């Protein structure tokens, strides 16, 4: 009898455990499905995410590891093409090199995020990680953009299309889960706004900043270096952003150089003698075989970069189409009292967090573009005379994912026509000028308390192609002034908004780029709020 009872007890136990297993598996699958349905790629998510990960945090960690692994595989594939490049056209090689470099950045970003979330992540650090994950998508999209610009080379493009597409989906799902698991709590933090507006940088010296070393560039040989590139190459590697600035003072002159500040050169400060006195110039363009990414006269990736009193030019002209003067992919980077001169795609605000103060930007088509989290403060935008049958678009913001913390915020700036465009008496030579157009699906641009001259078309904004992105973009205006600021005939798109002060605060230095944490060390004046 005891044996039979033991047998029945064992049987009941097994049945109970089986029911529990089936039930828990069903819950796991349901939980996984529910999570995936909140992401931009639910079907891909469901086929990728195992059911045993029950918490959003664990699901995110798993997908971040998958993203890192995929990125390493992609980088190895790109490297193999670059190592056997004898038969590949030069324009395709440019695109491959862009992709490889951006993949290396993504490996760093994913590694940094994974290391950070192994411990408790709170407050300001969440914004840092959110910024890095947003940038991984931007980097991957830039890679795809490059291949779309060059003549197709099927042996390469067909082999890369699927890995690149899958990587974007993985990155997007990871970002969605990070936003759901970590970012929402951080958003409930402090709303205190401080104003710091009294620091100054003189033309030939740096005040109120910690400087660990200063070198001089002078072509006449009287300085430490004769070229900017030599000075950058000699700057310390991987010095971090807490040990003061390595200052490169560039005396007045015209420098025909293509300068790139790599990720290993952190907290580098480039100081010139003033706008139109220290000038860095080049003329690369897409028409001449470069990708938009590589057409930049000046490019920077090194974290904590600051530029002061310099003009950056691309002289390719309007007929050469995309031709970048500056490409900025440096987190916590600042440009103060600088000028950016070009036509189409003058200033490429590529990724991460950026601040521009008292700068001049000249251009025609999409002349401020990219997918960084960017604030322009007290700057002047000068639309120029474009080619025949072209119009001017000041911005073309490139946000591709609803969970990216990116966008363009234009605060206390002024939009007036460049002298070549004419004025109201000539009807600005019949050229239409718009505040922006949606380069990508979730394009986001806001104008706050800015002066708009009469050259702005009454509808304000224009389409990219048909009704693309008109319901998913976010374009907004708040308290602007001047003859071009009248909103009575603005577009009626679902994504266009007239916002109040509460909503405008979300796009200030403090809330949008957390600049109150990192701008004080630059010595550059800034307003943290709406002042």
Coordinates of C-alpha atoms in Angstrom, one line a residue:
X1 CA 0.0 0.0 0.0
X2 CA 2.8 2.4 0.9
X3 CA 4.5 1.7 -2.4
X4 CA 1.2 2.5 -4.3
X5 CA 0.8 5.8 -2.4
X6 CA 4.4 6.7 -3.2
X7 CA 3.8 6.0 -6.8
X8 CA 0.7 8.1 -7.0
X9 CA 2.4 10.9 -5.1
X10 CA 5.3 10.9 -7.6
X11 CA 2.8 10.8 -10.5
X12 CA 0.9 13.8 -9.1
X13 CA 4.1 15.7 -8.6
X14 CA 5.2 15.0 -12.2
X15 CA 1.8 16.1 -13.5
X16 CA 1.9 19.2 -11.4
X17 CA 5.4 20.1 -12.6
X18 CA 4.4 19.5 -16.2
X19 CA 1.4 21.8 -15.8
X20 CA 3.6 24.4 -14.2
X21 CA 6.1 24.1 -17.0
X22 CA 3.5 24.5 -19.7
X23 CA 1.9 27.4 -17.8
X24 CA 5.2 29.2 -17.2
X25 CA 6.3 28.6 -20.8
X26 CA 3.0 30.1 -22.0
X27 CA 3.5 33.1 -19.8
X28 CA 7.1 33.5 -21.1
X29 CA 5.9 33.4 -24.7
X30 CA 3.1 35.8 -24.0
X31 CA 5.4 38.1 -22.1
X32 CA 7.9 38.0 -25.0
X33 CA 5.2 38.6 -27.6
X34 CA 3.9 41.5 -25.5
X35 CA 7.4 43.1 -25.3
X36 CA 8.1 42.6 -29.0
X37 CA 4.8 44.3 -30.0
X38 CA 6.1 47.5 -28.4
X39 CA 9.2 47.6 -30.7
X40 CA 9.5 48.8 -34.3
X41 CA 10.2 45.3 -35.5
X42 CA 7.9 42.9 -33.6
X43 CA 8.2 39.9 -36.0
X44 CA 12.0 40.0 -36.0
X45 CA 12.0 40.5 -32.2
X46 CA 9.8 37.4 -31.7
X47 CA 12.1 35.2 -33.8
X48 CA 15.2 36.5 -32.0
X49 CA 14.2 36.8 -28.3
X50 CA 14.2 33.4 -26.4
X51 CA 11.2 32.9 -24.1
X52 CA 13.1 32.4 -20.9
X53 CA 14.0 36.0 -20.4
X54 CA 11.1 37.3 -18.4
X55 CA 12.2 40.8 -17.4
X56 CA 12.6 43.8 -19.8
X57 CA 16.1 44.3 -18.4
X58 CA 17.2 40.7 -19.1
X59 CA 15.6 40.8 -22.6
X60 CA 17.5 44.0 -23.3
X61 CA 20.8 42.5 -22.1
X62 CA 20.4 39.5 -24.3
X63 CA 19.6 41.6 -27.4
X64 CA 22.6 43.9 -26.7
X65 CA 24.9 40.9 -26.6
X66 CA 23.4 39.8 -29.9
X67 CA 23.9 43.3 -31.3
X68 CA 27.5 43.3 -30.3
X69 CA 28.1 39.9 -31.8
X70 CA 26.5 40.9 -35.0
X71 CA 28.5 44.1 -35.2
X72 CA 31.8 42.2 -34.8
X73 CA 30.8 39.8 -37.5
X74 CA 29.9 42.6 -39.8
X75 CA 33.1 44.5 -39.1
X76 CA 35.1 41.3 -40.0
X77 CA 33.2 41.0 -43.3
X78 CA 33.9 44.6 -44.1
X79 CA 37.5 44.2 -43.2
X80 CA 37.8 41.2 -45.6
X81 CA 36.5 43.3 -48.5
X82 CA 38.9 46.1 -47.7
X83 CA 41.8 43.7 -47.6
X84 CA 41.0 42.4 -51.0
X85 CA 40.0 45.6 -52.7
X86 CA 41.9 45.5 -56.0
X87 CA 38.8 44.9 -58.1
X88 CA 36.5 47.2 -56.2
X89 CA 35.7 50.7 -57.6
X90 CA 37.1 53.6 -55.5
X91 CA 33.6 55.0 -54.7
X92 CA 32.5 51.6 -53.3
X93 CA 35.8 51.5 -51.3
X94 CA 34.9 54.8 -49.7
X95 CA 31.5 53.4 -48.6
X96 CA 33.1 50.3 -47.3
X97 CA 35.6 52.3 -45.3
X98 CA 32.8 54.4 -43.8
X99 CA 31.0 51.3 -42.8
X100 CA 34.0 49.7 -41.2
X101 CA 34.9 52.7 -39.2
X102 CA 31.3 53.1 -38.0
X103 CA 31.1 49.5 -37.1
X104 CA 34.2 49.9 -34.9
X105 CA 32.5 52.8 -33.2
X106 CA 29.4 50.6 -32.6
X107 CA 31.5 47.8 -31.1
X108 CA 32.8 50.4 -28.6
X109 CA 29.3 51.8 -27.9
X110 CA 27.7 48.4 -27.3
X111 CA 30.6 47.2 -25.1
X112 CA 30.3 50.4 -23.0
X113 CA 26.6 50.0 -22.6
X114 CA 26.8 46.3 -21.6
X115 CA 29.6 47.0 -19.1
X116 CA 27.5 49.8 -17.5
X117 CA 24.2 47.9 -17.2
X118 CA 25.9 45.1 -15.3
X119 CA 25.6 47.4 -12.3
X120 CA 23.0 49.9 -11.2
X121 CA 22.3 52.6 -13.8
X122 CA 20.6 55.7 -12.6
X123 CA 20.1 59.4 -13.4
X124 CA 22.6 61.1 -15.8
X125 CA 24.3 57.8 -16.8
X126 CA 21.0 56.7 -18.4
X127 CA 21.1 59.6 -20.8
X128 CA 24.7 58.7 -21.7
X129 CA 23.8 55.2 -22.6
X130 CA 20.6 56.2 -24.4
X131 CA 22.8 58.5 -26.5
X132 CA 25.2 55.8 -27.4
X133 CA 22.4 53.3 -28.4
X134 CA 20.8 56.0 -30.5
X135 CA 24.1 56.6 -32.3
X136 CA 24.5 52.9 -33.2
X137 CA 21.4 53.2 -35.3
X138 CA 22.6 56.4 -36.9
X139 CA 26.0 54.8 -37.7
X140 CA 24.4 51.9 -39.3
X141 CA 22.0 54.0 -41.3
X142 CA 24.9 56.1 -42.5
X143 CA 26.6 53.0 -43.8
X144 CA 23.5 52.2 -45.9
X145 CA 23.3 55.8 -47.1
X146 CA 26.9 55.6 -48.4
X147 CA 26.1 52.5 -50.5
X148 CA 23.1 54.3 -51.9
X149 CA 25.3 57.1 -53.1
X150 CA 27.8 55.1 -55.0
X151 CA 27.6 53.1 -58.2
X152 CA 26.3 49.6 -57.2
X153 CA 28.9 46.9 -57.0
X154 CA 26.8 43.7 -56.7
X155 CA 29.5 41.4 -55.4
X156 CA 29.7 43.7 -52.3
X157 CA 26.3 45.3 -51.9
X158 CA 24.3 42.1 -52.3
X159 CA 26.4 40.3 -49.7
X160 CA 26.1 43.2 -47.2
X161 CA 22.4 44.1 -47.6
X162 CA 21.0 41.4 -45.4
X163 CA 23.6 41.7 -42.5
X164 CA 23.2 45.5 -42.5
X165 CA 19.4 45.3 -42.5
X166 CA 19.3 42.7 -39.7
X167 CA 21.7 44.8 -37.6
X168 CA 19.5 47.8 -37.8
X169 CA 16.5 45.7 -36.6
X170 CA 18.6 44.4 -33.7
X171 CA 19.8 47.8 -32.7
X172 CA 16.3 49.3 -32.9
X173 CA 14.8 46.5 -30.7
X174 CA 17.6 46.9 -28.2
X175 CA 17.0 50.7 -28.0
X176 CA 13.3 50.2 -27.6
X177 CA 13.8 47.8 -24.6
X178 CA 16.4 50.1 -23.1
X179 CA 14.0 53.0 -23.3
X180 CA 11.3 50.9 -21.8
X181 CA 13.5 49.5 -19.0
X182 CA 15.8 52.4 -18.0
X183 CA 15.0 55.7 -19.6
X184 CA 11.4 56.3 -18.4
X185 CA 12.5 56.3 -14.8
X186 CA 15.3 58.8 -15.5
X187 CA 12.9 61.2 -17.2
X188 CA 11.3 61.8 -13.8
X189 CA 14.4 63.5 -12.4
X190 CA 15.1 67.1 -11.5
X191 CA 13.7 69.9 -13.7
X192 CA 15.8 72.7 -12.1
X193 CA 17.2 75.0 -14.7
X194 CA 20.3 77.1 -14.2
X195 CA 21.7 79.8 -16.5
X196 CA 25.4 80.2 -17.1
X197 CA 26.1 83.0 -19.5
X198 CA 29.1 85.0 -18.3
X199 CA 32.1 82.9 -19.3
X200 CA 34.1 84.2 -22.2
X201 CA 36.7 82.9 -24.6
X202 CA 39.1 85.4 -26.0
X203 CA 40.4 85.2 -29.6
X204 CA 43.9 84.0 -28.7
X205 CA 43.5 82.5 -25.2
X206 CA 41.3 80.2 -23.3
X207 CA 39.7 81.5 -20.1
X208 CA 38.0 79.6 -17.3
X209 CA 39.0 76.2 -18.6
X210 CA 41.6 73.7 -17.4
X211 CA 44.4 73.4 -20.0
X212 CA 46.9 70.6 -19.7
X213 CA 49.0 71.6 -22.8
X214 CA 48.9 74.3 -25.5
X215 CA 50.6 74.1 -28.9
X216 CA 50.7 76.6 -31.8
X217 CA 50.2 76.0 -35.5
X218 CA 51.8 78.5 -37.8
X219 CA 52.7 77.9 -41.4
X220 CA 55.7 80.2 -41.2
X221 CA 57.5 77.7 -38.9
X222 CA 57.5 79.9 -35.8
X223 CA 55.1 77.7 -33.9
X224 CA 55.2 74.1 -32.8
X225 CA 53.7 72.8 -36.0
X226 CA 53.1 74.1 -39.6
X227 CA 49.9 72.1 -40.2
X228 CA 46.7 71.3 -38.2
X229 CA 47.0 67.6 -39.1
X230 CA 50.5 67.4 -37.6
X231 CA 49.3 69.0 -34.4
X232 CA 46.4 66.6 -34.2
X233 CA 48.6 63.6 -34.8
X234 CA 50.9 64.7 -32.0
X235 CA 48.0 65.2 -29.5
X236 CA 47.8 62.6 -26.6
X237 CA 45.8 59.4 -27.1
X238 CA 43.0 58.3 -24.9
X239 CA 43.5 60.9 -22.3
X240 CA 39.9 61.0 -21.2
X241 CA 37.7 64.0 -20.7
X242 CA 38.5 64.8 -17.0
X243 CA 42.1 65.9 -17.4
X244 CA 41.8 69.3 -19.0
X245 CA 42.1 70.3 -22.6
X246 CA 44.9 69.8 -25.1
X247 CA 44.7 73.2 -26.9
X248 CA 45.8 73.7 -30.5
X249 CA 46.0 77.4 -31.3
X250 CA 45.9 78.0 -35.1
X251 CA 47.1 81.4 -36.1
X252 CA 45.4 83.4 -38.8
X253 CA 45.7 82.0 -42.3
X254 CA 44.1 79.8 -44.9
X255 CA 44.7 76.1 -44.3
X256 CA 44.0 73.8 -47.3
X257 CA 43.8 70.6 -45.3
X258 CA 41.3 67.8 -44.7
X259 CA 41.4 67.3 -40.9
X260 CA 39.9 64.4 -39.0
X261 CA 39.9 64.1 -35.2
X262 CA 39.6 60.4 -34.3
X263 CA 37.9 58.9 -31.3
X264 CA 41.3 58.4 -29.6
X265 CA 41.8 62.2 -29.4
X266 CA 39.6 63.4 -26.5
X267 CA 39.1 66.8 -25.0
X268 CA 40.9 68.5 -27.8
X269 CA 40.3 72.3 -28.2
X270 CA 41.0 74.0 -31.5
X271 CA 41.3 77.8 -31.2
X272 CA 41.7 80.2 -34.1
X273 CA 42.1 84.0 -34.5
X274 CA 38.5 84.6 -35.5
X275 CA 35.9 84.0 -38.2
X276 CA 37.4 84.6 -41.7
X277 CA 40.9 84.9 -40.2
X278 CA 41.7 81.3 -39.4
X279 CA 40.1 79.4 -42.3
X280 CA 40.1 75.6 -42.9
X281 CA 39.1 74.8 -46.5
X282 CA 38.5 71.9 -48.9
X283 CA 36.4 71.0 -52.0
X284 CA 35.4 67.4 -51.8
X285 CA 31.9 66.4 -53.0
X286 CA 29.7 63.5 -54.0
X287 CA 30.0 64.4 -57.6
X288 CA 33.7 63.9 -57.4
X289 CA 33.4 60.4 -56.1
X290 CA 33.3 60.9 -52.3
X291 CA 30.5 59.7 -50.0
X292 CA 28.7 62.6 -48.2
X293 CA 30.3 61.2 -45.1
X294 CA 33.8 61.5 -46.5
X295 CA 33.3 64.8 -48.3
X296 CA 33.9 66.8 -45.1
X297 CA 36.7 69.3 -44.9
X298 CA 36.8 68.8 -41.2
X299 CA 35.5 65.8 -39.3
X300 CA 35.5 65.0 -35.6
X301 CA 34.7 61.9 -33.5
X302 CA 36.8 62.5 -30.4
X303 CA 34.6 63.1 -27.3
X304 CA 34.7 66.5 -25.7
X305 CA 35.9 68.4 -28.7
X306 CA 35.7 72.3 -28.7
X307 CA 36.3 74.6 -31.6
X308 CA 36.5 78.4 -31.2
X309 CA 37.0 81.3 -33.6
X310 CA 37.4 79.3 -36.9
X311 CA 35.9 79.3 -40.3
X312 CA 35.3 75.9 -41.9
X313 CA 34.6 75.8 -45.7
X314 CA 33.7 73.5 -48.5
X315 CA 34.2 75.4 -51.8
X316 CA 32.9 72.7 -54.1
X317 CA 30.0 74.9 -55.0
X318 CA 26.3 74.3 -55.6
X319 CA 26.8 72.3 -58.8
X320 CA 28.7 69.5 -56.9
X321 CA 25.7 68.8 -54.7
X322 CA 26.5 67.1 -51.3
X323 CA 29.7 68.8 -50.1
X324 CA 30.2 68.9 -46.3
X325 CA 32.3 71.6 -44.5
X326 CA 32.1 70.0 -41.1
X327 CA 31.0 66.5 -40.0
X328 CA 30.5 66.2 -36.3
X329 CA 30.1 62.8 -34.6
X330 CA 31.7 63.8 -31.2
X331 CA 29.7 63.4 -28.0
X332 CA 29.6 66.5 -25.8
X333 CA 31.2 68.7 -28.6
X334 CA 31.0 72.4 -28.8
X335 CA 31.5 75.0 -31.6
X336 CA 31.7 78.6 -30.4
X337 CA 32.0 81.7 -32.6
X338 CA 32.7 79.6 -35.7
X339 CA 31.5 79.9 -39.3
X340 CA 30.4 77.0 -41.6
X341 CA 30.4 77.8 -45.3
X342 CA 29.1 75.6 -48.1
X343 CA 26.0 75.0 -50.3
X344 CA 24.3 71.6 -50.1
X345 CA 24.9 69.7 -46.8
X346 CA 27.2 72.3 -45.2
X347 CA 27.0 71.1 -41.6
X348 CA 26.6 67.4 -40.9
X349 CA 25.5 67.1 -37.3
X350 CA 26.0 63.4 -37.6
X351 CA 25.4 61.8 -34.1
X352 CA 25.6 62.1 -30.3
X353 CA 25.3 65.4 -28.3
X354 CA 26.4 68.8 -29.8
X355 CA 26.2 72.5 -29.0
X356 CA 26.7 75.5 -31.2
X357 CA 26.9 79.0 -29.8
X358 CA 27.2 82.3 -31.8
X359 CA 28.0 80.5 -35.0
X360 CA 27.2 81.4 -38.7
X361 CA 26.0 78.7 -41.0
X362 CA 25.7 79.3 -44.8
X363 CA 24.1 76.9 -47.3
X364 CA 21.3 76.0 -49.7
X365 CA 19.8 72.5 -49.7
X366 CA 19.6 70.7 -46.4
X367 CA 22.5 72.8 -45.1
X368 CA 22.1 71.6 -41.5
X369 CA 21.5 67.9 -41.5
X370 CA 22.1 64.7 -39.6
X371 CA 20.9 62.8 -36.5
X372 CA 22.6 64.2 -33.5
X373 CA 20.9 65.7 -30.5
X374 CA 21.9 69.3 -31.3
X375 CA 21.2 72.7 -29.9
X376 CA 22.0 75.9 -31.8
X377 CA 21.9 79.0 -29.5
X378 CA 22.4 82.6 -30.7
X379 CA 23.5 81.4 -34.1
X380 CA 22.8 82.9 -37.6
X381 CA 21.6 80.8 -40.5
X382 CA 22.2 82.3 -44.0
X383 CA 20.4 80.7 -46.9
X384 CA 22.3 81.3 -50.1
X385 CA 21.5 81.3 -53.8
X386 CA 21.0 77.7 -55.0
X387 CA 21.2 76.2 -58.4
X388 CA 18.4 76.9 -60.9
X389 CA 15.2 75.1 -60.0
X390 CA 16.4 74.4 -56.5
X391 CA 14.9 75.6 -53.2
X392 CA 16.6 76.2 -49.8
X393 CA 15.9 73.9 -46.9
X394 CA 17.7 75.0 -43.7
X395 CA 17.4 71.6 -42.0
X396 CA 17.0 67.9 -42.9
X397 CA 17.0 66.1 -39.7
X398 CA 17.6 62.3 -40.0
X399 CA 15.9 60.5 -37.0
X400 CA 15.0 57.0 -38.2
X401 CA 13.6 55.5 -35.0
X402 CA 11.0 56.8 -32.5
X403 CA 13.2 55.8 -29.5
X404 CA 16.2 57.9 -30.6
X405 CA 16.9 60.9 -28.4
X406 CA 17.9 63.0 -31.4
X407 CA 16.8 66.1 -33.1
X408 CA 17.7 69.7 -34.0
X409 CA 16.8 72.5 -31.6
X410 CA 17.3 76.1 -32.9
X411 CA 17.0 78.6 -30.0
X412 CA 17.4 82.4 -30.1
X413 CA 18.8 82.2 -33.5
X414 CA 18.3 84.4 -36.6
X415 CA 17.5 83.4 -40.2
X416 CA 18.4 86.0 -42.8
X417 CA 19.3 85.7 -46.5
X418 CA 22.9 85.8 -47.5
X419 CA 23.8 88.8 -49.6
X420 CA 23.8 86.8 -52.9
X421 CA 20.2 85.7 -52.2
X422 CA 18.9 89.3 -52.3
X423 CA 16.3 90.8 -50.1
X424 CA 12.6 91.4 -49.9
X425 CA 12.8 94.1 -52.6
X426 CA 14.0 91.5 -55.1
X427 CA 11.7 88.8 -53.6
X428 CA 14.9 86.9 -52.7
X429 CA 15.4 86.2 -56.4
X430 CA 12.3 84.1 -56.4
X431 CA 13.9 81.4 -54.3
X432 CA 11.7 79.5 -51.8
X433 CA 13.3 78.9 -48.4
X434 CA 11.9 76.5 -45.8
X435 CA 12.7 75.7 -42.2
X436 CA 13.2 72.1 -43.0
X437 CA 12.1 68.9 -44.6
X438 CA 12.0 65.3 -43.4
X439 CA 15.1 63.4 -44.5
X440 CA 14.1 60.4 -42.4
X441 CA 10.8 59.0 -41.1
X442 CA 11.0 60.4 -37.5
X443 CA 12.7 63.7 -38.4
X444 CA 12.5 66.1 -35.5
X445 CA 13.3 69.9 -35.5
X446 CA 12.1 72.7 -33.3
X447 CA 12.5 76.5 -33.6
X448 CA 12.4 78.4 -30.3
X449 CA 12.3 82.2 -29.8
X450 CA 14.2 82.7 -33.1
X451 CA 14.1 85.6 -35.6
X452 CA 12.8 84.6 -39.1
X453 CA 13.2 87.2 -41.9
X454 CA 10.7 87.4 -44.8
X455 CA 12.5 84.9 -47.0
X456 CA 10.8 82.0 -45.1
X457 CA 8.0 80.6 -47.2
X458 CA 4.6 81.0 -45.5
X459 CA 4.0 77.3 -45.3
X460 CA 7.2 77.1 -43.3
X461 CA 8.2 73.5 -44.1
X462 CA 8.3 71.3 -47.2
X463 CA 7.9 67.7 -48.1
X464 CA 10.7 65.3 -48.9
X465 CA 8.7 63.0 -51.2
X466 CA 5.0 63.0 -51.3
X467 CA 3.5 62.2 -47.9
X468 CA 6.6 60.5 -46.6
X469 CA 7.0 61.0 -42.8
X470 CA 4.3 63.7 -42.6
X471 CA 2.5 61.9 -39.8
X472 CA 5.6 60.5 -38.0
X473 CA 7.9 63.6 -38.0
X474 CA 7.9 66.1 -35.2
X475 CA 8.3 69.7 -36.3
X476 CA 7.5 72.5 -33.9
X477 CA 7.6 76.3 -33.4
X478 CA 7.5 78.4 -30.2
X479 CA 7.5 82.1 -29.7
X480 CA 9.5 83.0 -32.9
X481 CA 9.4 86.5 -34.3
X482 CA 10.0 88.5 -37.5
X483 CA 8.1 88.6 -40.8
X484 CA 8.8 84.9 -41.6
X485 CA 7.5 83.6 -38.2
X486 CA 3.7 84.1 -39.0
X487 CA 2.2 80.6 -38.6
X488 CA -1.3 81.3 -40.0
X489 CA -0.5 79.6 -43.3
X490 CA 1.8 76.9 -42.0
X491 CA 1.6 73.2 -43.1
X492 CA -1.3 71.2 -41.6
X493 CA 0.7 67.9 -41.3
X494 CA -0.1 65.6 -38.4
X495 CA 3.5 65.9 -37.2
X496 CA 3.6 69.7 -37.2
X497 CA 2.9 71.5 -33.9
X498 CA 2.7 74.9 -32.3
X499 CA 4.0 74.2 -28.8
X500 CA 3.8 76.0 -25.4
X501 CA 6.6 76.8 -23.0
X502 CA 6.3 73.5 -21.2
X503 CA 6.9 71.5 -24.4
X504 CA 9.7 73.9 -25.5
X505 CA 11.6 73.2 -22.3
X506 CA 12.2 69.6 -23.5
X507 CA 14.4 71.0 -26.3
X508 CA 16.7 73.2 -24.1
X509 CA 20.4 72.7 -23.3
X510 CA 19.6 71.1 -20.0
X511 CA 16.9 68.7 -20.9
X512 CA 17.8 67.8 -24.5
X513 CA 21.5 67.4 -24.4
X514 CA 22.2 67.5 -20.6
X515 CA 24.6 70.4 -21.4
X516 CA 24.4 71.8 -17.8
X517 CA 26.6 68.8 -16.9
X518 CA 29.3 69.2 -19.4
X519 CA 29.3 72.6 -21.0
X520 CA 30.7 74.5 -17.9
X521 CA 34.1 72.9 -18.4
X522 CA 34.3 74.2 -21.9
X523 CA 34.2 77.9 -20.9
X524 CA 31.6 78.5 -23.6
X525 CA 28.6 80.7 -22.5
X526 CA 25.2 79.0 -22.6
X527 CA 21.7 79.3 -21.4
X528 CA 20.4 76.1 -19.9
X529 CA 16.7 76.9 -20.3
X530 CA 14.6 79.2 -22.4
X531 CA 16.1 82.5 -21.4

